[in-house]
Coordinates of C-alpha atoms in Angstrom, one line a residue:
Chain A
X1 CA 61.8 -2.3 12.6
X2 CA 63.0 1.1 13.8
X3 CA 63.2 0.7 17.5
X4 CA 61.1 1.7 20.0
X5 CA 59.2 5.2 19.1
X6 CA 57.6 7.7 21.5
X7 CA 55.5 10.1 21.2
X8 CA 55.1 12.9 21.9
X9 CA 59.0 13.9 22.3
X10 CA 58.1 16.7 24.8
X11 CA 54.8 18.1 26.2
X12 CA 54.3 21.4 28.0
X13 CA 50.9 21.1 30.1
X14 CA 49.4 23.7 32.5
X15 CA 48.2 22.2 35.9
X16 CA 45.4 20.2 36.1
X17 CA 45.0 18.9 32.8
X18 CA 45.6 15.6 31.3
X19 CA 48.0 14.2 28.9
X20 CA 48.3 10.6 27.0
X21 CA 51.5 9.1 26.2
X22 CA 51.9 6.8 23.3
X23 CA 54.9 4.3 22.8
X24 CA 55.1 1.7 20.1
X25 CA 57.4 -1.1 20.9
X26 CA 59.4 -3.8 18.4
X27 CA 57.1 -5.4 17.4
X28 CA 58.7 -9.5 18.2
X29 CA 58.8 -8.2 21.6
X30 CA 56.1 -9.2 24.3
X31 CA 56.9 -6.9 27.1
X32 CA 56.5 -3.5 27.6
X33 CA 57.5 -1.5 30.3
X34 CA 56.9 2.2 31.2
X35 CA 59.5 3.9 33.6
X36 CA 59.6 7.3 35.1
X37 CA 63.7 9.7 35.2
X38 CA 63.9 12.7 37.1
X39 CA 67.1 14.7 36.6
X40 CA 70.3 12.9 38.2
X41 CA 68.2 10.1 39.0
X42 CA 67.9 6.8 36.8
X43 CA 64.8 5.6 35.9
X44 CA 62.1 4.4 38.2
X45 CA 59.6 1.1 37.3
X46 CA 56.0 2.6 36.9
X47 CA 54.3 -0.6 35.4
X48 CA 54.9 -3.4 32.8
X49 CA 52.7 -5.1 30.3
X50 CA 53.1 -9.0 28.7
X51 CA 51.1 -8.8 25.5
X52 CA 48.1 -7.4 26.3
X53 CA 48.0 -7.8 30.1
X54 CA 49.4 -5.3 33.0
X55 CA 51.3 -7.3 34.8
X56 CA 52.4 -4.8 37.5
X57 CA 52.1 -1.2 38.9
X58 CA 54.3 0.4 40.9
X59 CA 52.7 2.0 44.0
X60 CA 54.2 5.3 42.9
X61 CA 51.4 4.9 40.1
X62 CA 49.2 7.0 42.2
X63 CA 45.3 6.5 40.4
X64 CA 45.8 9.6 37.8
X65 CA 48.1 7.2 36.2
X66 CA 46.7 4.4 33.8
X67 CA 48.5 2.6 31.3
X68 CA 46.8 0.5 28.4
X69 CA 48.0 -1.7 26.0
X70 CA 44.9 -2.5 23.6
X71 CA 45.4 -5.6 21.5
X72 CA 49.1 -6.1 22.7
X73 CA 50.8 -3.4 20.4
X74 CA 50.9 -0.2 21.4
X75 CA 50.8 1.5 24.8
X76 CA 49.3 4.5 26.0
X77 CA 50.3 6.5 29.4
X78 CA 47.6 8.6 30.5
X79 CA 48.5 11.0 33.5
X80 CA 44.8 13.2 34.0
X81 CA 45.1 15.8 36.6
X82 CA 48.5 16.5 36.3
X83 CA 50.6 18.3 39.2
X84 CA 54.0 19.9 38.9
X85 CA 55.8 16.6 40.6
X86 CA 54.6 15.0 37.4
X87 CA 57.1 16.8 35.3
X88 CA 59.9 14.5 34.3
X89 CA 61.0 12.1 31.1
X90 CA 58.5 9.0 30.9
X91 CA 60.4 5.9 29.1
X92 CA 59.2 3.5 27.5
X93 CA 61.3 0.3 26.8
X94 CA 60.3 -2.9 25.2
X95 CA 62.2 -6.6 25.8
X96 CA 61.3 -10.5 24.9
X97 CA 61.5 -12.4 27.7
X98 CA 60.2 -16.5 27.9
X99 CA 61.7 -18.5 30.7
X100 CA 65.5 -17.7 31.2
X101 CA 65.6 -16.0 28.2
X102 CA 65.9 -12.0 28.4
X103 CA 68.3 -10.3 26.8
X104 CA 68.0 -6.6 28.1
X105 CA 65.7 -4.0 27.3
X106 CA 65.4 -1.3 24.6
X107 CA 64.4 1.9 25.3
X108 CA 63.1 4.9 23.1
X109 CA 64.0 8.3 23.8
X110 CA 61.5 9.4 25.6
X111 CA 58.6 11.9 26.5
X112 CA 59.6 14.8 28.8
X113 CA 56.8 16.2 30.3
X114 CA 56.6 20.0 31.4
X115 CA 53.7 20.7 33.8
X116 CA 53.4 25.0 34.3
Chain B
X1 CA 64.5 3.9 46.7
X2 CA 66.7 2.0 43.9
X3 CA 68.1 -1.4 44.3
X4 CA 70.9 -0.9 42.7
X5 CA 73.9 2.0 43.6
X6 CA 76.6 2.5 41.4
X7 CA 80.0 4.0 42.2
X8 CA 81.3 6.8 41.9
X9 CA 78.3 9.2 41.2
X10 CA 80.5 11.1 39.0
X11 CA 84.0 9.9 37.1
X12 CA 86.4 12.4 34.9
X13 CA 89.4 11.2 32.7
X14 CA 91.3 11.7 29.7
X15 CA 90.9 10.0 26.5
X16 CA 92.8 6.9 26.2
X17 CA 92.3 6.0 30.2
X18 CA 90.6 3.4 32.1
X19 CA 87.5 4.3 33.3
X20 CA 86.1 1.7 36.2
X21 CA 82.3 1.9 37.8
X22 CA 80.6 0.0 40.6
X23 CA 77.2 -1.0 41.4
X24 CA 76.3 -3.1 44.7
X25 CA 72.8 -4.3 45.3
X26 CA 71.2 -5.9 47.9
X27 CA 69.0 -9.1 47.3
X28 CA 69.1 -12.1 44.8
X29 CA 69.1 -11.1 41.2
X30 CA 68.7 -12.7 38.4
X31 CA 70.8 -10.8 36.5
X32 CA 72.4 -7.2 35.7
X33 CA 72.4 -5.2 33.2
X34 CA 74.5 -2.0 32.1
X35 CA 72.8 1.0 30.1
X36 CA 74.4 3.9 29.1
X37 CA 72.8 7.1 28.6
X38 CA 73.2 10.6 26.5
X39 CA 71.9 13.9 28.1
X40 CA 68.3 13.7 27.4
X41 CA 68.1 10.9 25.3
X42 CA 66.9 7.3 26.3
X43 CA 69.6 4.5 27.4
X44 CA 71.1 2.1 25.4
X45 CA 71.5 -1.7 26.6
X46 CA 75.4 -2.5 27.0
X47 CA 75.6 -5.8 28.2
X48 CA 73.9 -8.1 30.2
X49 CA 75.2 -10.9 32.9
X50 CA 73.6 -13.5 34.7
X51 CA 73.6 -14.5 37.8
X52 CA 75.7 -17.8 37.6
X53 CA 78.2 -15.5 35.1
X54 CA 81.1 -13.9 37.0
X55 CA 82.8 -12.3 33.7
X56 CA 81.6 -10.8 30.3
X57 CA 83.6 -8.3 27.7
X58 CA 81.8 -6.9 25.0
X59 CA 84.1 -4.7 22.9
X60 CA 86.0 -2.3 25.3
X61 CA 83.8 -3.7 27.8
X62 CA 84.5 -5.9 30.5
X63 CA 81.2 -6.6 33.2
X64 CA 82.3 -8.6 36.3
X65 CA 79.6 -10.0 38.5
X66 CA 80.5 -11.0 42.3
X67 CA 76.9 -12.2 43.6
X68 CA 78.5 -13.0 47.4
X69 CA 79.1 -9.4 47.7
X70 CA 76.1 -8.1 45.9
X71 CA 78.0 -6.3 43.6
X72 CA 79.7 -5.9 39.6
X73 CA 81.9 -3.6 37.9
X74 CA 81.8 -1.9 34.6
X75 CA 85.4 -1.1 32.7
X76 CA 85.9 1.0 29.8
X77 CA 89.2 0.4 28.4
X78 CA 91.3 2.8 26.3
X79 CA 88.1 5.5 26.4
X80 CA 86.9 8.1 23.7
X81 CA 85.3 11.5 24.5
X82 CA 82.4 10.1 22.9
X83 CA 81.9 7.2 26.3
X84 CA 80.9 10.6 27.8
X85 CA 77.6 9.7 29.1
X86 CA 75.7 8.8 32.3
X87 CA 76.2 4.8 33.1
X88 CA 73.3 2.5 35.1
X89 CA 73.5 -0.5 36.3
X90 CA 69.8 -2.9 36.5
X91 CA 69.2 -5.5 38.8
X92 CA 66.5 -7.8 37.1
X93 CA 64.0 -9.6 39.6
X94 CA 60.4 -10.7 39.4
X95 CA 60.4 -9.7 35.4
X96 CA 61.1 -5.7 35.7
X97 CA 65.0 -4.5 36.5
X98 CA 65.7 -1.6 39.1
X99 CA 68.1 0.9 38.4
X100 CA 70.4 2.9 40.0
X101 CA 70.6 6.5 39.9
X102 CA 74.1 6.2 37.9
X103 CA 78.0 7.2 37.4
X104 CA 78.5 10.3 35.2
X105 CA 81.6 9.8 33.4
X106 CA 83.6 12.5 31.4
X107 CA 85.9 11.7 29.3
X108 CA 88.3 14.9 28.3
X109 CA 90.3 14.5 24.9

C-alpha cells in the first residue's frame, strides 16, 4: 500500500464549470475524510465517510459540493459551478477508527484547485 | 472558526535549538493530534495523545497534554533545518479532528 493518492495534483478551471476530485485511501482503513486549506490557514472539515456511508457534512459544504464514496473504496469530490472562493488545496486523509481505537489520520498531498 | 489555536503563529531558530509550540482549545476532546506540514504538500501525522495522557515523546518529540487548561505543547529538541515546516495541532471530537491554523517554524542552520 502506497498511502493515500490524489488526483488530480492541481486543476486550473475557468468559472462556472465543474470539477471531480478523486482520492483513494489505504485500503484497511474505514474512514475517509475530505478537508479544505487555504493559504496560512490549516485545514477545514468538509465531510467524512465510514465505509460507504457519509457520515457528516460541514455546513460550509454549500449544495455544489457532493462527495461519494461508491462501494466504500474510493472517493470522489465534485464541486459543479465553481466560483473563485473555491480555489484552494482539497485533502483527503484516510484513518481506522473502531471504539477507542484511532490512531491519527493520513493525508495525501493534495488537489489544489485554481478557479480563473 | 477552528477549535484549536496554536502558539506562536510563526517561530525562527538555529539548528541545534529548542523549538516549543502551543495549542489551547476550548471544549472536551478526546484526543490531540500534531501534524506537520511541507509548503504545498499534505501533513504528516506526528503523534497522537489522549485525553487521560498528560505526556508522550516520540523521537525528538515530546507532546504534553494539560486538559484543565485546554491546552498541550509540542517540543522539538536539538532541531534540523529540515523541522522547517508549518506545525498543527487537532482536536478529535465526534469522529472528525479540527485544526488550528498552525505555528511556522524556521529552523536556520
Amino acid at each position: 500500500d502506497t498511502g493515500v493518492s490524489q488526483d488530480p495534483r492541481h486543476k486550473i478551471t475557468k468559472r462556472g464549470q465543474n470539477v471531480t476530485f478523486r482520492c483513494d485511501p489505504i485500503s484497511e482503513h474505514n474512514r475517509l475524510y475530505w478537508y479544505r486549506q487555504t493559504l496560512g490557514q490549516g485545514p477545514e472539515f468538509l465531510t467524512y465517510f465510514q465505509n460507504e456511508a457519509q457520515l457528516e457534512k460541514s455546513r460550509l459544504l454549500s449544495d455544489r459540493f457532493s462527495a461519494e464514496r461508491p462501494k466504500g473504496s474510493f472517493s470522489t469530490l465534485e464541486i459543479q459551478r465553481t466560483e473563485q472562493g473555491d480555489s484552494a488545496m482539497y485533502l483527503c486523509a484516510s484513518s481506522f477508527r473502531t471504539g477507542e481505537g484511532f490512531y491519527g489520520y493520513t493525508f495525501g498531498s493534495g488537489t489544489r484547485l485554481t478557479v480563473v | 472558526s477552528q477549535q484549536g489555536e496554536e502558539d506562536p503563529q510563526a517561530l525562527s531558530i538555529q539548528e541545534g535549538e529548542n523549538a516549543t509550540m502551543n495549542c489551547s482549545y476550548k471544549t472536551s476532546i478526546n484526543n490531540l493530534q500534531w501534524y506537520r506540514q511541507n509548503s504545498g504538500r499534505g501533513l504528516v501525522h506526528l503523534i497522537l495523545i489522549r485525553s487521560n495522557e498528560r505526556e508522550k515523546h516520540s523521537g525528538r518529540l515530546r507532546v504534553t497534554l494539560d486538559t484543565s487548561k485546554k491546552s498541550s505543547s509540542l517540543l522539538i529538541t536539538a532541531s534540523r533545518a529540515a523541522d522547517t515546516a508549518s506545525y498543527f495541532c487537532a482536536t478529535d471530537r465526534g469522529g472528525k479532528s479540527t485544526f488550528g491554523d498552525g505555528t511556522t517554524l524556521t529552523v536556520k542552520p
